[in-house]
Structures are given as C-alpha cells and as structure tokens.
Amino acid sequence: MRDDGSLAAVRLQFLDEAGEMVDELDAAILQLESEPDDEELLNRVFRAAHTIKGTGSTLGFDVLARFAHGMENLLILLRARELAMDPVITDILLRCTDHLRVLLDATRCGGPGEEDEARSHVLADELRQVTIERASSPGERVHEDAGAESPPPPQEPAAGGVGNPVTEYAICFDPHPGFFAIGAEPALVLEELAALGTLEVTARLHRLPLLEALAPEECFLGWTCRLRTVHDLAAVRECFAFYEDVADLSISSPVRPNGKPAATALLASGVEFTPVTFPDGALEEFVQEGQEHLEVVGQALLRLEQVPHDRDSVAALLRAFHSIKGAAGLTLSLALGPADQRCTLAWLRDASHLAESLLERVRAGTAAADGPLVERLLGLSDALQVELGGIHVGKPLVVRGAGAWSLLDALRDAVTGAAATPPQGPAVVSGLPGPVLPGGAEPDRGPAHAVAASTATIRVDPARLDGLLRLAGELVITQSALTTLGAQFQASSHGTQGREYKDALTQLRRISRELHAGVMTLRMLPIKTVFQKYPRMVRDLARSLGKDMQLVVQGETIELDRVMLERIADPLVHLVRNAADHGIETARERSLARKPPTGTISLRAAHEASFVLLEVEDDGRGLDPLQLKSHAVAVGLVSQARADAMTDREAFQLILAPGFSTAARVTEVSGRGVGMDVVRSNIEQLHGTLDIDSRAGAGCTFSIRLPASVMVSRGILVECAGQEFILPLDQLRDLVKLEPSQVLHFDAQRMACIRGDLHPLISLADFIGTPGRGDGEGQSAVASRPSAGERPSADGRPSADSDGMVSVALLEAAGGRLALQVGRFVNEVEIIVKPLEGALARLPMYAGAAIMGDGRVVLVLHPSGLISCRALPPRAGPPRS
Amino acid sequence: MSGLILAVDDSRTMLQMVGLTLRTAGYTVIQAENGQEALRQCTAQKVSLMITDVNMPVMGGLELIREIRLMADYRFLPVLFLTTETSEDKKKEARAAGATGWIVKPFTQDQLVGVVRRVMK
C-alpha cells in the first residue's frame, strides 16, 4: 500500500481537526452554562466528543478515544435531559476539554505518556461519579465500549484446509419479499457463500406467484444450498450477517465427516442453534395422535384406490390431514424457545396443509380423486410416517427424509395445478391395473370400514396396567389363602361366627375374581391393531411382485392379550408374505388354471372354545404333499420310509422344519423360507399351535390357535404319583370316576368309556415317571395326606386309587379330546399361571406354574400339549437319563 | 470493480480514510459532509454504493437513507451506515429507514473493503 505516508497525513489532519473541535467544545460548554436547554448546543457538544472518539479509535489513538468515550457517556445523558447542566458539570467538562488538548499535543509528539494516561483515569472516574450522583437513571444510557465489532471480512477461500474436517451444511435461504427494498442482492450473498468452499445451489420456486400477482420489486425466490467447507459455522453465518431480519434462514449440519450427527436442536429463525424444549409429554402425545391419524389416512387411501371419487374417503382424508396439521401447529406453538420454520413439526404441518389443499380441490371438483392422486398421497403419507417416526424427545427435530422439502415443492405444484403427473414412486409396475374384484363385487371390508365412530377411550401407560394386574393377581392368591384358612377356622368354630366369616370370604372371592378378570381385559386389544397394516402391505406386495392380489380381513374385533398380540404380529406377517410370494400365482398361471385373475389372501380371526383362531388362507398354488415329501427326503430331513408313512397333514408340517425350502429362488419378499421354523417356535412359545392344510392347486390355510388368555384363573388340583398338578378348568370337559370295568383295552391302548363315548386314556403318571425310581421329580408336598398309591402296573391293567375307582379328567383342546387318568382330584383352585422360562418353556405339557396360597409351586398342565404328546408311546420302563 | 461510492460523514478525517481505503481497492469515491450534500451528489452522478455516518448536522444518516429510497433511481441502492454502537435498536432503526448493512467503528481497512464487497457487485 502506498499510503503509509498518506495515512500519517490523515492522522495529522485528524489531530488538527480534533483541536478545532476541542475549541468548539469549550465554547459550547460555556454557552450551555447560560443556555442549558439549547438543543443545538447539546447536539454539537455531543457530536464533537463522538467524532473524536470514533475517528480517534479508527486511527489508533486509543487513549484519546477512550477518554473521549468517557465524556461522551456523560454528554449522552445531558442530551437526553437525564442530567441537568450545573456548575459542577460545567467545571468537570471544562477540565476534560483541557485534558483533551493535552492528549492531542502528546499524541502529536509521539503519544501520551503515563502521566497523561493516569490523569485520564482520574478524570474518567470523576465523570462516572458525577454521572451516578446526578443522573436520574445513570446506568441505562451509558454505552460500553467493549464488544463493538465490525462484521469480519468475508473469508478467503480455504487454501487446502489442512487439518480441518470438511463439514457439510444444508442451508435454506428464503429472503422476504422486501429483501430488495433494503438494497440487498441475493446473488452477492450466494457468491460469498460459494467462496467458502464447494456450493450447490437450487432455487426454490414455491413462493413464486402467477404472473399477474408478481411484483417485480419483491423477492419471491428462495435457495437451498449444500455447502462443503472447512470453515466453521460462524463463517457460514457471517455471509448472512446483515439479513437475519429480512430472510428466513436455516443452516444445519446434518452429518460430520465421521458420520456422527451434529448436535443441532431446533433452529432459531436467525442463524442460531438453540435448544428448544417442549412441555412434558407434548411431543409423545403428538406422535401418538399423528400416527393414529396416519392410520386413518392409510385406510382411506386404499379405499379410495378401489372406489375412486368416493366421497366418504375424501372426507376422512381431509379430516385426518386437518387434524395432523392442527396438532403439529399446536405442538410447535408449545415450544419453549425460539422455534423455526425448518423443523420437523413445521414440515409436518406444511405437508398436511398441502395435502388438505389438494383434497379441497378434489372436493371442489377441480381435481380428480383417482389413481395418481392416491399415489401422491400414499407417498406423502409414507414421508409423514418417516418424519413422525423421527421425533424423539431429546433428539434434534430436523427433517430426515432426503427429498422431504422437494416433496413439499412438488405438492405445491400439484395444488396450483402445475404438475400433471404424480412423482415417480418406487417399483410401480406399469400396465398393471389396481386390484380387480371378481365379478365387480365389493371386498368384504369387515365391520368397521366407513368413518369409524370413535369409541371413548383413554390412554393408559402399559407399565401401570401391568402393575395393577400384578396387584390384582396377588389379591387373588391372598384371597385364596384366606379361604383355606377360613375352611380350617370354620371347621373349628361353631355357629354364626363361622358362617359370617364364610359369607364374607365368598364375597371377597367374588370381588377379587372379578377385579382380576376386569384388569385382565384391560390388557386385551382388538386384533385389528395388528391386522390393519396388512391391506397396505399386500397392496405394495402386489405391486412389487407384479401379481394381482387382494386381502380380505375378518374378525378384527377379536381381542387378545397385548403381549400375545405383539408376539404374534411377526409370524402373521411372515405367513402373509409367504402366501403372497409363494402361494399366489402369476396372472398367467391363474388364468391357465381357470382361477379368478385376482388372488385372494384371507386373514381371519375367530373364537374357538378357549382359543383364538387366526387363519391365513390363500387361493394359490397350495402345497403338494408328494413334492414336500420327496424334497424332505432329498435334503435328508426324513427317511424315505418315514416319508411314505406320513399323512398329508404331517407332510404339510414339513415346511416348518428348519432347513427345508422348496423355494427355487430366494426372493426379497420372503427370503429362503427359513422363517417358517421361527414362526412355529414363536407360536409354540405362546402355547399355541400351528396347523397347515392345503389342496394342491387350490390354496393353503395356516391356522394358528392361541390360548385366549395367558393366565388361567381356575383349575382343578389333582394329585398323581405323589405330586400335585393343576388342570385348567376351561379345557376340562368332564371329571369322572370310573369303575375299572369302564376302562377297556385295545392292544396297547386303553380306552375310557365316559358317558357312552370312548376316549383314549393315558395316565399322567406315565408322563412324569414314577416316584422312587430316581427321576427325582420333587418330593411329594402332601406327605401328610394319604398317598394316592398310583402305580403303573406291569401288566398294563389300570391301577386304582384307594376307593377302587379310576379318576379320569376328560380334556378337550385343539387336537381333540383326551381322557387323562390321575391319582385323585383334590379341589378347585384359583391360580395365577406364570409362564415357565427357558428350557422348561419348551415342554409342551405344561402351560406354566402356579403359586398356591401357601406359597408352594404347582405345575399347570397344558391339555393341548398333552394331547399332541399322546402320539408318543407311554413310558413303560425307567426314564432315560 | 468500477462502482462509484459515495462516502458521507461530517468528519473530514473519516472521509479521507474511507476514500483512501476504497480507492486503493479500486473503487471511485466521492464525498459529502452531510445528508443534503449527499443527495445533491446522488442527483448529479450515478452512485453505486453509499456509506454514511449517522450523526451529522443539517441532515443525519437515517433521514438521508429514507430520502434516497424515495428516489426512483436509488430505491435499491445498497447503503451502509457507520456506527459506533452495536445496539439492536440502532440497527433496527437503520433497517427501518432502509439500510442494507452496517460497519462498526473502529474498523480496519480490510473490514471496510470486505463489507463493501458484500453489498456491491
């Protein structure tokens, strides 16, 4: 720079000028003494000090500038009339101007010395003192010098940026319409941004109005930018330093180079990252509500697809989107802290609003409620689901979907009618019509297909519910103990007291049973909650597999315990996908087989005795037992002999074996078929059963039977071979004591004649082994009672208990009926069945264990497990170790 | 870079400093000592950027900005104001008058040039 010399000249010039100003100051101060209210004088005085301060500091005359600043503070108060001119102030001001002269002279001669500086401080203190004493509100108008900084100059482009990690910023810059009116130029802003690194810019046209409405002097454009830079956030912000109040701006840094998400929270409308909090539970409430509305949206869209222009569906959609919009907006307004227009909630609100607008056009008749619209809205609802799922308390509220904002742009275009075609969805199979119903009939939608009248419900925390259930359970046990005690009490007491006690106990018993049952039902949920995502799933499968398929659902209102529902959901999904992938044939195959072109998958739920029956049925290829058998033999699962001996039904069960797969190729949809054995084990863990039936070429049915409730509250305590067991009452059809003559023999199989019917009779003792033979199955806990004396006899003849009769319980379960010989019946009990854990859970004969009133544990038998085990020959000899 | 810059300040020193810095950077600079003078200059020549102090006699900076925005040719003129304060009120006031940006005194020459580049092509 050639101006070292010139700068010195400027400095000198300043000193002269300042000297003049000081003289002026003197004069003005004196004049003020006699005309204290003269506005012009006050201004002049102030300006003089102000200029000396400003220019002085610019030129580096710090001591001078600081002193002038001290004067300025007082003069500000004077000018603002918060301080009145008086002799004391006049005096100190004049002393200040004298000192200014001294400083100026000193500066001319190389700079103020220590003495001068010290004097400056003394005077400054005096000035402050006077200000504090005199001013009405001295503190307010005094301006601190510290912190006054110019915006730093634009950054030089990073030269290599060695050692600095490259960060990527996503920037949304939306100038307000009045942006140009302040002389600002967006291109310059973007250029400055570009100088920081690598910049990609996309213009956002969403605010661009139609030509008639376009005011050329207003800004309607916005820009989305991705900047890769080694500079930090402050540098990026700097580019927008002047424009925070005239633009909507958000800067987010989604990902750091090491892949960790940057610590952003909601963004303020300026450029700050500010953490924002919501009232307790507000976000969770919103997420839950949002998902409920999205479910309605999903169902309505599927209906609309099948019945285009359906008014009810459109109305339902409008309501749902309107609700989401309202909830999002409301939750956003609850934010404590500056909220931002780029956060997830705002996006959800805007997206819902646009959907609403689109549907309004439909309702007004200016847009069609047909396939393309459904596609678009399905895509939107998926995006909404993604964003909704991304809301977590404590995590950033940043929109996650890559195309989320451009999706909104596309929606806006659609609303303003600019676009004619829907956005490209994934795996849209062209040329394939939507599901065609055979004969044009409407699908059976199940009981609740139109706008569901909302039943009054409240939300309950599941943990509390479980706690309540535990308490109710303990109540039942305690009540049971009381009953036992009561019996003893009654036995030893006489008269009315005993009777009253008994009455009270009966009452208590009734109440605790009802309470327990009532709480149990709270845990029940309609299976609809699981079923409702299937229609969409099947639709998407139909698309991606290129097959024509429809789903029919029945029995959605059947209720199951919530835990069971959770665990059965995955197996059901697997079965449905299997049916879609392997079961239903292609359109061509179906027409060759003279089947209706649309394959049908049926999902059914029903009550059956004490079970809930869930069925997945398809009208596809079906299973060929011979093919299954030969494959099983080929992969070494069974021997040829065994295969030959199998019934068709047993052959179907082969597909559940691990390692079995007839799928010629691995499909993305259902994989290798290894899932089937997992399906079976899942069902077994729930103490359910899985049956498979099929007719080759016609279809296949998978039947899952689950116990209607996991816990059984009533059972019969029985004794057998010195041990106690409990038989659940609701699978108990009959309890009889038979004469030995009523037990018949057919080869090795005994049969019991009960009320005229013959039933296979097995002995419980045979299952558990015999006491005293080293099986160690626990000592009898009822040693004090007369032993049942049940012993299997070597010749197979029935042994009898002490009165010569054979105690038989007739069990009924899914697999059929079974007569079970026990030692003796003890009494009816009320129990809480606790499921067994670990390896014990695999034993099919036990439903669980119960804790009796006195604390002892008794195993609860599982009739259907016993029934399925009867295929095994009874154990005749000592148990294998 | 050939824009014409108008520097407005009642301090001749400041005018000199600003002029010096910007001429070195390649700009052409003209000066005025108050708002009224500045308006005259704007009418006489086509100005591309105005840098003005706020506290000036006759017509202060804010009034100047308001006036300039009313002139058809200068509705979108970038205007920077010089201030020794960073108070939000001051900035709001200036923004309301129509200022584009600000420079806080004291400033370095680099800072001045940087801000000028930010608002002027």
Short mmCIF file of N, CA and C in Angstrom, two decimals, chain A residues 419-475:
data_model
loop_
_atom_site.label_atom_id
_atom_site.label_comp_id
_atom_site.label_asym_id
_atom_site.label_seq_id
_atom_site.Cartn_x
_atom_site.Cartn_y
_atom_site.Cartn_z
N ALA A 419 -48.38 -29.36 -12.07
CA ALA A 419 -47.91 -30.68 -12.48
C ALA A 419 -49.07 -31.54 -12.92
N ALA A 420 -48.85 -32.38 -13.91
CA ALA A 420 -49.91 -33.26 -14.38
C ALA A 420 -49.69 -34.68 -13.94
N THR A 421 -48.45 -35.05 -13.72
CA THR A 421 -48.17 -36.44 -13.38
C THR A 421 -47.69 -36.54 -11.95
N PRO A 422 -48.00 -37.61 -11.30
CA PRO A 422 -47.54 -37.79 -9.93
C PRO A 422 -46.04 -38.08 -9.91
N PRO A 423 -45.40 -37.85 -8.81
CA PRO A 423 -43.97 -38.17 -8.72
C PRO A 423 -43.75 -39.67 -8.86
N GLN A 424 -42.58 -40.03 -9.32
CA GLN A 424 -42.28 -41.43 -9.55
C GLN A 424 -42.20 -42.18 -8.22
N GLY A 425 -43.04 -43.17 -8.06
CA GLY A 425 -42.96 -43.93 -6.82
C GLY A 425 -42.06 -45.13 -6.99
N PRO A 426 -41.75 -45.81 -5.96
CA PRO A 426 -40.84 -46.96 -6.07
C PRO A 426 -41.56 -48.17 -6.66
N ALA A 427 -40.92 -48.89 -7.51
CA ALA A 427 -41.41 -50.16 -8.02
C ALA A 427 -42.85 -50.12 -8.51
N VAL A 428 -43.19 -49.09 -9.24
CA VAL A 428 -44.53 -49.07 -9.81
C VAL A 428 -44.53 -49.95 -11.04
N VAL A 429 -45.32 -50.97 -11.03
CA VAL A 429 -45.33 -51.87 -12.18
C VAL A 429 -46.28 -51.30 -13.22
N SER A 430 -45.74 -50.90 -14.33
CA SER A 430 -46.59 -50.23 -15.30
C SER A 430 -47.49 -51.24 -15.97
N GLY A 431 -48.63 -50.76 -16.37
CA GLY A 431 -49.54 -51.61 -17.10
C GLY A 431 -50.37 -52.49 -16.20
N LEU A 432 -50.08 -52.48 -14.94
CA LEU A 432 -50.84 -53.36 -14.06
C LEU A 432 -52.00 -52.58 -13.47
N PRO A 433 -53.17 -53.07 -13.65
CA PRO A 433 -54.30 -52.34 -13.06
C PRO A 433 -54.32 -52.54 -11.56
N GLY A 434 -55.08 -51.76 -10.89
CA GLY A 434 -55.24 -51.97 -9.47
C GLY A 434 -55.99 -53.27 -9.24
N PRO A 435 -56.10 -53.69 -8.04
CA PRO A 435 -56.77 -54.97 -7.77
C PRO A 435 -58.18 -54.98 -8.37
N VAL A 436 -58.42 -55.96 -9.17
CA VAL A 436 -59.75 -56.08 -9.79
C VAL A 436 -60.54 -57.10 -9.01
N LEU A 437 -61.74 -56.76 -8.69
CA LEU A 437 -62.51 -57.67 -7.88
C LEU A 437 -63.29 -58.61 -8.78
N PRO A 438 -63.29 -59.86 -8.46
CA PRO A 438 -64.03 -60.80 -9.30
C PRO A 438 -65.51 -60.46 -9.31
N GLY A 439 -66.04 -60.35 -10.49
CA GLY A 439 -67.46 -60.06 -10.61
C GLY A 439 -67.81 -58.66 -10.16
N GLY A 440 -66.80 -57.83 -10.00
CA GLY A 440 -67.09 -56.45 -9.62
C GLY A 440 -67.66 -56.32 -8.23
N ALA A 441 -67.53 -57.35 -7.43
CA ALA A 441 -68.10 -57.26 -6.07
C ALA A 441 -67.20 -56.42 -5.18
N GLU A 442 -67.79 -55.86 -4.19
CA GLU A 442 -67.01 -55.08 -3.25
C GLU A 442 -66.32 -56.05 -2.29
N PRO A 443 -65.13 -55.74 -1.90
CA PRO A 443 -64.48 -56.64 -0.95
C PRO A 443 -65.15 -56.54 0.42
N ASP A 444 -65.04 -57.61 1.12
CA ASP A 444 -65.58 -57.58 2.47
C ASP A 444 -64.63 -56.77 3.35
N ARG A 445 -65.07 -55.64 3.72
CA ARG A 445 -64.15 -54.77 4.42
C ARG A 445 -64.13 -55.05 5.92
N GLY A 446 -64.99 -55.94 6.36
CA GLY A 446 -65.01 -56.11 7.80
C GLY A 446 -65.97 -55.12 8.43
N PRO A 447 -66.17 -55.22 9.67
CA PRO A 447 -67.24 -54.45 10.32
C PRO A 447 -67.02 -52.94 10.34
N ALA A 448 -65.83 -52.51 10.42
CA ALA A 448 -65.66 -51.07 10.63
C ALA A 448 -64.94 -50.46 9.45
N HIS A 449 -65.63 -50.20 8.37
CA HIS A 449 -64.91 -49.71 7.20
C HIS A 449 -65.16 -48.23 6.93
N ALA A 450 -66.33 -47.76 7.24
CA ALA A 450 -66.59 -46.35 6.98
C ALA A 450 -65.93 -45.53 8.08
N VAL A 451 -66.24 -44.27 8.15
CA VAL A 451 -65.65 -43.46 9.20
C VAL A 451 -66.01 -44.07 10.54
N ALA A 452 -65.01 -44.49 11.23
CA ALA A 452 -65.27 -45.18 12.49
C ALA A 452 -65.72 -44.18 13.54
N ALA A 453 -66.85 -44.48 14.14
CA ALA A 453 -67.26 -43.65 15.28
C ALA A 453 -66.25 -43.90 16.38
N SER A 454 -65.68 -42.86 16.88
CA SER A 454 -64.63 -43.10 17.87
C SER A 454 -65.27 -43.51 19.18
N THR A 455 -64.81 -44.62 19.68
CA THR A 455 -65.31 -45.04 20.98
C THR A 455 -64.52 -44.30 22.03
N ALA A 456 -65.16 -44.07 23.14
CA ALA A 456 -64.47 -43.33 24.19
C ALA A 456 -63.34 -44.18 24.74
N THR A 457 -62.16 -43.70 24.64
CA THR A 457 -61.04 -44.44 25.18
C THR A 457 -60.16 -43.47 25.93
N ILE A 458 -59.37 -44.03 26.82
CA ILE A 458 -58.32 -43.23 27.42
C ILE A 458 -57.00 -43.94 27.22
N ARG A 459 -55.95 -43.18 27.24
CA ARG A 459 -54.65 -43.79 27.09
C ARG A 459 -54.12 -44.17 28.46
N VAL A 460 -53.57 -45.35 28.50
CA VAL A 460 -53.02 -45.82 29.78
C VAL A 460 -51.59 -46.27 29.56
N ASP A 461 -50.77 -45.93 30.48
CA ASP A 461 -49.38 -46.37 30.43
C ASP A 461 -49.33 -47.89 30.68
N PRO A 462 -48.80 -48.66 29.75
CA PRO A 462 -48.80 -50.12 29.90
C PRO A 462 -48.12 -50.58 31.17
N ALA A 463 -47.11 -49.88 31.61
CA ALA A 463 -46.41 -50.30 32.82
C ALA A 463 -47.35 -50.24 34.02
N ARG A 464 -48.16 -49.21 34.05
CA ARG A 464 -49.09 -49.10 35.18
C ARG A 464 -50.12 -50.20 35.15
N LEU A 465 -50.51 -50.50 33.93
CA LEU A 465 -51.51 -51.56 33.77
C LEU A 465 -50.95 -52.87 34.29
N ASP A 466 -49.72 -53.16 33.95
CA ASP A 466 -49.11 -54.40 34.41
C ASP A 466 -48.99 -54.41 35.92
N GLY A 467 -48.67 -53.28 36.48
CA GLY A 467 -48.58 -53.20 37.93
C GLY A 467 -49.92 -53.50 38.58
N LEU A 468 -50.95 -52.93 38.00
CA LEU A 468 -52.31 -53.16 38.51
C LEU A 468 -52.66 -54.64 38.42
N LEU A 469 -52.26 -55.21 37.32
CA LEU A 469 -52.55 -56.62 37.10
C LEU A 469 -51.84 -57.48 38.14
N ARG A 470 -50.62 -57.12 38.42
CA ARG A 470 -49.88 -57.88 39.43
C ARG A 470 -50.58 -57.80 40.77
N LEU A 471 -51.02 -56.60 41.11
CA LEU A 471 -51.71 -56.44 42.38
C LEU A 471 -52.97 -57.27 42.43
N ALA A 472 -53.71 -57.23 41.33
CA ALA A 472 -54.94 -58.00 41.29
C ALA A 472 -54.63 -59.48 41.44
N GLY A 473 -53.55 -59.88 40.82
CA GLY A 473 -53.15 -61.28 40.93
C GLY A 473 -52.82 -61.66 42.36
N GLU A 474 -52.10 -60.80 43.01
CA GLU A 474 -51.73 -61.11 44.40
C GLU A 474 -52.96 -61.13 45.28
N LEU A 475 -53.90 -60.28 44.94
CA LEU A 475 -55.13 -60.28 45.69
C LEU A 475 -55.82 -61.64 45.61
#
